[in-house]
XYZ file of C-alpha atoms in Angstrom:
452
model
C 47.490 114.347 88.813
C 46.331 117.354 90.926
C 49.998 117.206 92.187
C 52.003 120.727 90.999
C 54.336 119.300 87.987
C 57.694 121.085 88.466
C 58.473 120.330 84.436
C 55.521 122.659 83.652
C 55.828 125.181 86.282
C 59.427 125.003 87.973
C 62.342 126.772 87.076
C 63.648 125.807 83.744
C 67.413 124.992 84.192
C 66.779 123.456 87.711
C 64.034 120.809 86.501
C 66.034 120.180 83.373
C 68.871 119.246 85.185
C 66.994 117.100 87.980
C 65.342 115.636 85.274
C 68.570 115.353 83.368
C 71.268 113.634 85.807
C 69.399 110.564 86.427
C 68.873 109.889 82.797
C 72.531 110.464 82.113
C 73.807 108.434 85.184
C 71.359 105.604 83.478
C 72.800 105.870 80.342
C 76.752 106.039 82.455
C 75.400 102.666 83.886
C 74.490 101.519 80.504
C 77.702 102.493 79.002
C 79.479 100.482 81.867
C 76.961 97.392 81.205
C 78.251 97.618 77.603
C 81.669 98.305 78.308
C 82.034 95.636 80.727
C 81.773 92.853 78.219
C 84.450 94.750 75.798
C 86.666 95.198 78.985
C 86.479 91.328 79.608
C 86.715 90.027 75.964
C 89.655 92.406 75.321
C 91.987 91.692 78.169
C 91.233 88.246 79.094
C 90.229 86.303 75.834
C 92.334 88.502 73.187
C 92.128 91.397 70.467
C 90.113 88.475 67.863
C 87.297 88.335 70.411
C 87.580 92.541 70.999
C 87.118 92.838 67.830
C 84.038 90.542 67.128
C 81.964 92.234 69.669
C 83.265 95.523 69.290
C 83.044 94.835 65.246
C 79.806 94.203 63.186
C 78.535 92.821 66.280
C 77.795 96.108 67.819
C 76.863 97.890 64.822
C 73.747 94.840 64.427
C 73.009 95.413 68.548
C 72.860 99.049 67.931
C 70.735 99.087 64.788
C 68.133 96.926 66.999
C 68.393 98.864 70.386
C 68.382 102.264 68.275
C 65.479 101.675 66.059
C 63.383 100.530 68.783
C 64.237 103.103 70.986
C 63.197 105.475 68.377
C 59.843 103.594 68.058
C 59.235 104.488 71.760
C 60.046 107.889 71.342
C 56.589 107.827 69.998
C 55.201 106.318 73.081
C 56.956 108.533 75.539
C 55.708 112.120 73.500
C 52.208 110.771 73.427
C 52.459 110.328 76.880
C 54.236 112.936 78.174
C 51.310 115.314 76.300
C 48.865 113.607 77.934
C 50.447 113.655 81.394
C 50.854 117.099 80.901
C 47.323 117.819 80.085
C 45.877 115.316 82.633
C 43.922 112.807 80.023
C 44.330 109.644 82.484
C 42.288 107.602 80.080
C 44.410 108.349 76.882
C 47.420 107.910 79.241
C 46.456 104.093 80.366
C 45.620 103.466 76.495
C 49.169 104.626 75.110
C 50.407 102.549 78.189
C 49.091 98.778 77.301
C 49.619 99.653 73.707
C 52.766 100.546 73.901
C 53.300 97.256 76.052
C 51.773 95.312 73.524
C 53.854 96.969 71.160
C 57.276 96.239 72.318
C 56.087 92.457 73.407
C 54.970 91.454 69.861
C 58.021 93.518 68.400
C 60.701 91.445 70.893
C 59.331 87.931 69.545
C 59.670 89.181 66.079
C 62.898 90.857 65.741
C 64.335 88.313 67.722
C 63.331 85.631 65.648
C 64.468 87.130 62.262
C 67.835 88.004 63.638
C 68.374 84.421 64.888
C 67.947 82.910 61.609
C 69.731 85.919 59.290
C 72.908 86.061 61.493
C 75.232 84.992 59.242
C 73.648 86.710 56.263
C 74.285 89.761 58.177
C 77.968 89.407 59.388
C 78.499 88.073 55.914
C 77.204 91.111 54.067
C 79.082 93.612 56.530
C 82.234 91.482 54.766
C 83.481 90.904 58.832
C 86.564 88.933 58.755
C 86.728 85.022 58.577
C 88.684 84.961 61.889
C 86.040 86.986 64.025
C 82.791 85.054 62.273
C 82.555 82.456 64.772
C 82.436 84.441 67.695
C 80.447 86.744 66.195
C 77.669 84.518 65.124
C 77.654 82.637 68.912
C 77.055 86.278 70.259
C 74.438 87.318 67.747
C 72.375 84.349 68.244
C 72.446 84.478 72.123
C 71.919 88.524 72.157
C 68.714 87.692 69.406
C 67.590 85.182 71.609
C 66.477 87.467 74.273
C 65.724 90.651 72.450
C 62.091 90.769 74.033
C 63.634 91.657 77.351
C 65.277 94.577 76.003
C 62.479 96.103 73.999
C 60.302 95.350 77.459
C 62.698 97.289 79.520
C 63.414 100.309 76.743
C 59.979 100.845 76.951
C 58.727 100.559 80.373
C 61.712 102.935 80.596
C 60.517 105.429 78.202
C 56.930 105.444 79.643
C 58.455 106.337 83.056
C 60.772 108.855 81.893
C 57.996 110.297 79.718
C 56.009 111.497 83.454
C 58.813 112.697 84.678
C 60.314 109.824 86.616
C 63.780 109.730 85.237
C 65.038 108.175 88.879
C 63.569 104.452 89.156
C 64.927 103.773 85.563
C 67.952 104.875 86.721
C 68.394 102.381 89.895
C 66.939 99.478 87.261
C 70.534 99.924 85.413
C 72.690 100.264 88.337
C 71.399 96.737 89.186
C 71.405 95.549 86.123
C 74.940 96.839 85.415
C 75.921 95.270 88.557
C 74.925 91.818 87.992
C 76.381 92.350 84.456
C 79.988 93.026 85.940
C 79.709 89.910 88.594
C 78.388 87.745 85.835
C 81.194 88.616 83.326
C 84.046 87.468 85.743
C 81.961 84.336 86.994
C 81.452 83.059 83.004
C 84.516 84.592 81.394
C 87.450 85.248 83.943
C 86.588 81.849 86.044
C 84.561 80.167 83.564
C 86.381 81.025 80.554
C 83.327 80.716 78.506
C 84.523 83.556 76.214
C 82.366 85.703 73.766
C 79.556 83.563 74.782
C 79.644 84.185 78.266
C 79.497 88.329 78.014
C 76.719 87.238 75.647
C 74.239 85.092 78.370
C 75.385 87.990 80.828
C 74.062 90.531 79.165
C 70.613 88.808 77.789
C 70.129 87.475 81.512
C 70.752 91.057 82.907
C 68.185 92.515 80.600
C 65.992 90.164 81.512
C 65.986 91.350 85.192
C 65.828 94.897 83.945
C 62.532 93.702 81.883
C 60.850 91.947 85.062
C 61.709 94.975 87.166
C 60.038 98.095 85.150
C 57.435 96.026 84.347
C 56.385 95.150 87.827
C 56.867 99.107 88.869
C 54.004 99.712 85.898
C 52.342 97.185 87.370
C 52.121 98.768 90.541
C 51.500 102.130 89.054
C 50.912 105.375 90.672
C 47.165 105.701 90.937
C 46.608 107.737 87.414
C 48.491 105.085 85.593
C 48.356 101.215 85.941
C 49.648 98.247 83.747
C 47.332 95.691 83.879
C 47.976 92.248 81.696
C 44.642 91.527 80.959
C 44.333 94.969 79.319
C 47.824 94.797 77.453
C 46.884 95.298 73.410
C 46.176 97.566 70.926
C 44.052 100.722 71.016
C 43.973 102.083 67.513
C 43.962 105.797 68.211
C 46.833 105.373 70.503
C 48.634 102.995 68.094
C 48.196 105.084 65.214
C 49.779 108.347 67.528
C 52.507 106.587 68.799
C 53.434 105.162 65.381
C 53.083 108.734 64.086
C 55.729 109.956 65.669
C 57.424 106.517 66.481
C 58.335 105.426 63.357
C 59.959 108.261 61.670
C 62.114 108.177 64.780
C 62.775 104.797 64.291
C 63.553 105.318 60.623
C 66.272 107.778 61.284
C 67.774 105.861 64.389
C 68.029 103.464 61.520
C 69.268 105.297 59.279
C 72.000 106.143 61.389
C 72.605 102.618 62.407
C 73.304 101.873 58.644
C 75.629 104.590 57.933
C 77.653 103.424 61.002
C 77.128 100.011 59.637
C 78.444 100.760 56.114
C 81.566 102.461 57.618
C 82.077 99.500 59.401
C 82.552 97.611 56.177
C 85.348 99.965 54.840
C 86.822 99.761 58.258
C 86.725 96.085 58.210
C 88.670 96.034 55.223
C 91.669 97.975 57.122
C 92.264 94.507 59.264
C 91.446 93.150 62.839
C 93.445 95.847 64.633
C 91.408 98.706 63.089
C 88.116 96.991 63.516
C 89.377 96.701 67.750
C 90.240 100.087 67.261
C 87.415 101.509 66.054
C 85.459 99.289 68.395
C 86.698 100.400 70.945
C 86.294 104.196 70.077
C 83.011 103.485 69.478
C 82.985 102.499 73.606
C 84.758 105.385 75.055
C 82.823 108.055 72.725
C 79.522 106.816 74.490
C 80.198 109.054 77.111
C 80.603 111.877 74.743
C 76.423 110.444 73.675
C 75.128 109.342 76.530
C 75.229 112.771 77.654
C 73.654 114.933 75.022
C 71.223 111.975 74.197
C 70.439 113.166 77.760
C 69.949 116.335 76.908
C 68.028 115.500 73.865
C 65.479 113.014 76.105
C 65.053 115.631 79.316
C 63.976 118.178 76.081
C 61.335 116.123 74.443
C 59.904 115.134 78.002
C 60.058 119.036 79.006
C 58.640 120.038 75.837
C 56.112 117.352 75.279
C 54.570 118.094 78.807
C 54.921 121.829 78.536
C 53.011 121.571 74.591
C 50.313 119.366 76.330
C 49.852 122.334 78.927
C 49.809 124.697 76.260
C 52.746 126.578 77.663
C 54.556 127.302 74.008
C 56.912 130.332 75.654
C 58.220 127.912 77.986
C 59.149 125.301 75.679
C 61.242 127.997 73.467
C 62.695 129.150 76.549
C 63.837 125.354 77.775
C 65.299 124.945 74.205
C 67.488 127.794 74.764
C 68.740 126.748 78.292
C 69.343 123.317 77.244
C 71.742 124.253 74.314
C 73.731 126.181 76.301
C 73.932 123.312 78.497
C 74.374 120.748 76.004
C 77.076 122.693 74.518
C 78.906 123.568 77.616
C 79.424 119.949 78.452
C 79.757 118.865 74.688
C 83.043 121.020 74.564
C 84.330 119.727 78.174
C 83.748 116.391 77.175
C 85.468 116.300 74.084
C 88.784 117.802 75.397
C 88.695 115.567 78.192
C 88.728 112.361 75.988
C 91.294 113.958 73.703
C 93.628 114.355 76.841
C 93.015 111.030 78.369
C 92.787 108.941 74.982
C 95.575 106.420 75.668
C 94.775 105.466 79.597
C 91.512 105.061 77.757
C 92.513 102.770 75.546
C 95.017 100.449 77.189
C 91.806 99.835 79.714
C 90.226 97.681 76.891
C 93.549 96.265 75.291
C 97.440 96.110 75.779
C 97.953 95.504 72.262
C 100.191 98.695 71.106
C 99.024 98.649 67.532
C 95.209 99.073 68.153
C 95.918 101.300 71.115
C 98.065 103.647 68.621
C 95.570 103.332 65.976
C 92.823 104.466 68.343
C 94.238 107.080 70.521
C 95.249 108.428 65.797
C 91.189 108.296 65.515
C 90.140 110.261 69.073
C 92.553 112.688 68.422
C 91.501 113.312 64.950
C 87.767 113.434 65.128
C 86.894 114.126 68.826
C 87.397 117.847 68.504
C 84.776 117.814 66.186
C 81.805 116.454 67.834
C 80.275 119.682 69.574
C 78.661 119.831 65.434
C 76.185 117.507 66.553
C 74.805 118.832 69.587
C 72.395 121.389 67.524
C 70.819 118.173 65.905
C 70.906 116.291 69.436
C 68.637 118.820 70.791
C 66.796 120.302 68.208
C 65.171 117.393 67.065
C 64.361 116.193 70.432
C 62.706 119.657 70.753
C 60.404 119.423 67.777
C 59.720 115.585 68.692
C 58.339 116.697 72.040
C 56.103 119.388 69.762
C 55.050 116.507 67.705
C 56.890 117.756 64.825
C 59.127 114.599 63.367
C 58.518 113.868 59.904
C 60.855 117.001 58.295
C 63.708 116.622 60.920
C 63.691 112.731 60.269
C 64.149 114.093 56.203
C 66.811 116.369 57.545
C 68.884 113.960 59.324
C 68.357 110.766 56.625
C 69.532 113.487 53.882
C 71.978 115.092 55.761
C 73.462 112.917 58.089
C 72.762 109.129 56.775
C 72.666 109.889 52.886
C 75.207 111.954 52.865
C 77.812 109.836 54.782
C 77.098 106.709 52.476
C 77.191 108.952 49.194
C 80.879 110.113 50.956
C 81.788 106.710 51.882
C 81.574 105.652 47.418
C 82.075 108.478 46.025
C 85.215 110.231 48.484
C 86.983 107.186 50.015
C 88.096 105.433 46.909
C 89.697 108.640 45.306
C 91.530 109.615 48.954
C 91.429 105.896 50.726
C 92.500 105.786 54.556
C 90.815 105.985 57.552
C 91.229 110.122 57.695
C 88.650 110.225 55.040
C 86.407 107.439 56.961
C 86.550 109.594 59.628
C 85.971 113.072 57.815
C 82.191 112.141 56.982
C 81.152 112.721 60.467
C 82.014 116.046 60.747
C 80.842 117.110 57.279
C 77.708 115.489 57.755
C 77.002 116.855 61.412
C 77.975 120.421 60.047
C 75.616 120.850 57.291
C 72.614 118.887 59.371
C 73.111 121.506 62.242
C 72.879 124.358 59.726
C 69.611 123.223 58.187
C 68.176 121.989 61.737
C 68.514 125.452 63.162
C 66.699 126.954 59.973
C 64.050 124.342 60.233
C 63.441 125.441 64.234
C 63.671 129.065 63.867
C 60.786 128.409 60.750
C 58.656 126.037 62.824
C 58.817 125.456 66.062
C 55.647 126.707 67.757
C 55.955 130.609 68.509
C 52.017 131.053 70.081
C 50.586 130.144 73.165
C 48.627 126.714 72.063
C 46.484 124.092 74.263
C 46.402 121.749 71.004
C 47.689 118.740 71.001
C 50.889 117.373 68.830
C 50.476 118.982 65.717
C 51.488 117.987 61.859
C 54.636 118.590 60.136
């Protein structure tokens, strides 16, 4: 703990990039991890399997992962603040509380999800021809949910202390193993959707074990011990104070996307396959913006714990500049290479034609989201979570759902569905800028995370 902390003392743009790149590469391999399943079933099983994995199932899985990642942000913020303040005692209590939370939540979500899979798929108007394969995937996925949650919590804790490299190594290992298993189980073994689900869960188990081993080994100032894994009241309250609003925010995002998926499902298998594949392709944009968001959360959190508020504000401006540059460049590339990217997933002409149209219609507006992602990450790092969650849930999620039920019946079609994204992003981005200017800490402080 006595070593110089580069996040609180180094050159801002350089330290942001040094922290950002392992995260974005890790997210890239996470996306390859997920995309490999889609490519394999799309090219070796068929468009029905592609629609099953990329349609309703994808939205349900995203809901689980994103909600828990939101919850892990609570632990990450508290860990980063205690780490910045060099508070070893509370740092260790928070880590053990986070471990207990991920294990218990994993088992609960797994059991509930396994037995409610049919109901969830039916509520989403999943096409009848996709039900069997969608059910199989969800049953297998829910059986191994605890592995996913343990990995995500462990990786969040490591990143919060400035260690973004080792979670990257874990993801690379899991990604390569997942591709190998996809080939063995699906291409060679002919197991279809069941094969990609088994491969995914097995690799998540490997990731969870490796990350847990890293935390158990520790680094001197922190160490995970099985006998100490339990809930510490103050730590749990601090984690939940930030994590629950972030989890609700993630849930609302996913609920809005699920509602949209319901309407897309009504357009038929080709649209479902194209929309699901779009979600895999545009993930390259989200992984970059989210990596910047995670970076600024940790950066602000550690500097807030160290009482360096001016440095926090400067880092937000630097991060915004880099994020906008990356977002505009990526959007342009995805528009230009839309067709060849779609053909990686499927050879079906109808699906490719619909998908390319979707990308060229929607991608130019993606830059609108940048302010939301970066400013919400910065505010979260400073302990301000309630109002940003309200802004996101109202401006993005509720508005998007309202759009589906109010505007879509009047102007039916995929164009109206897609327009809900730039409209909601634009309004919410303006609200975030106003709140950030008014409420982000302006003076030097030494107090830990403030309340909204």
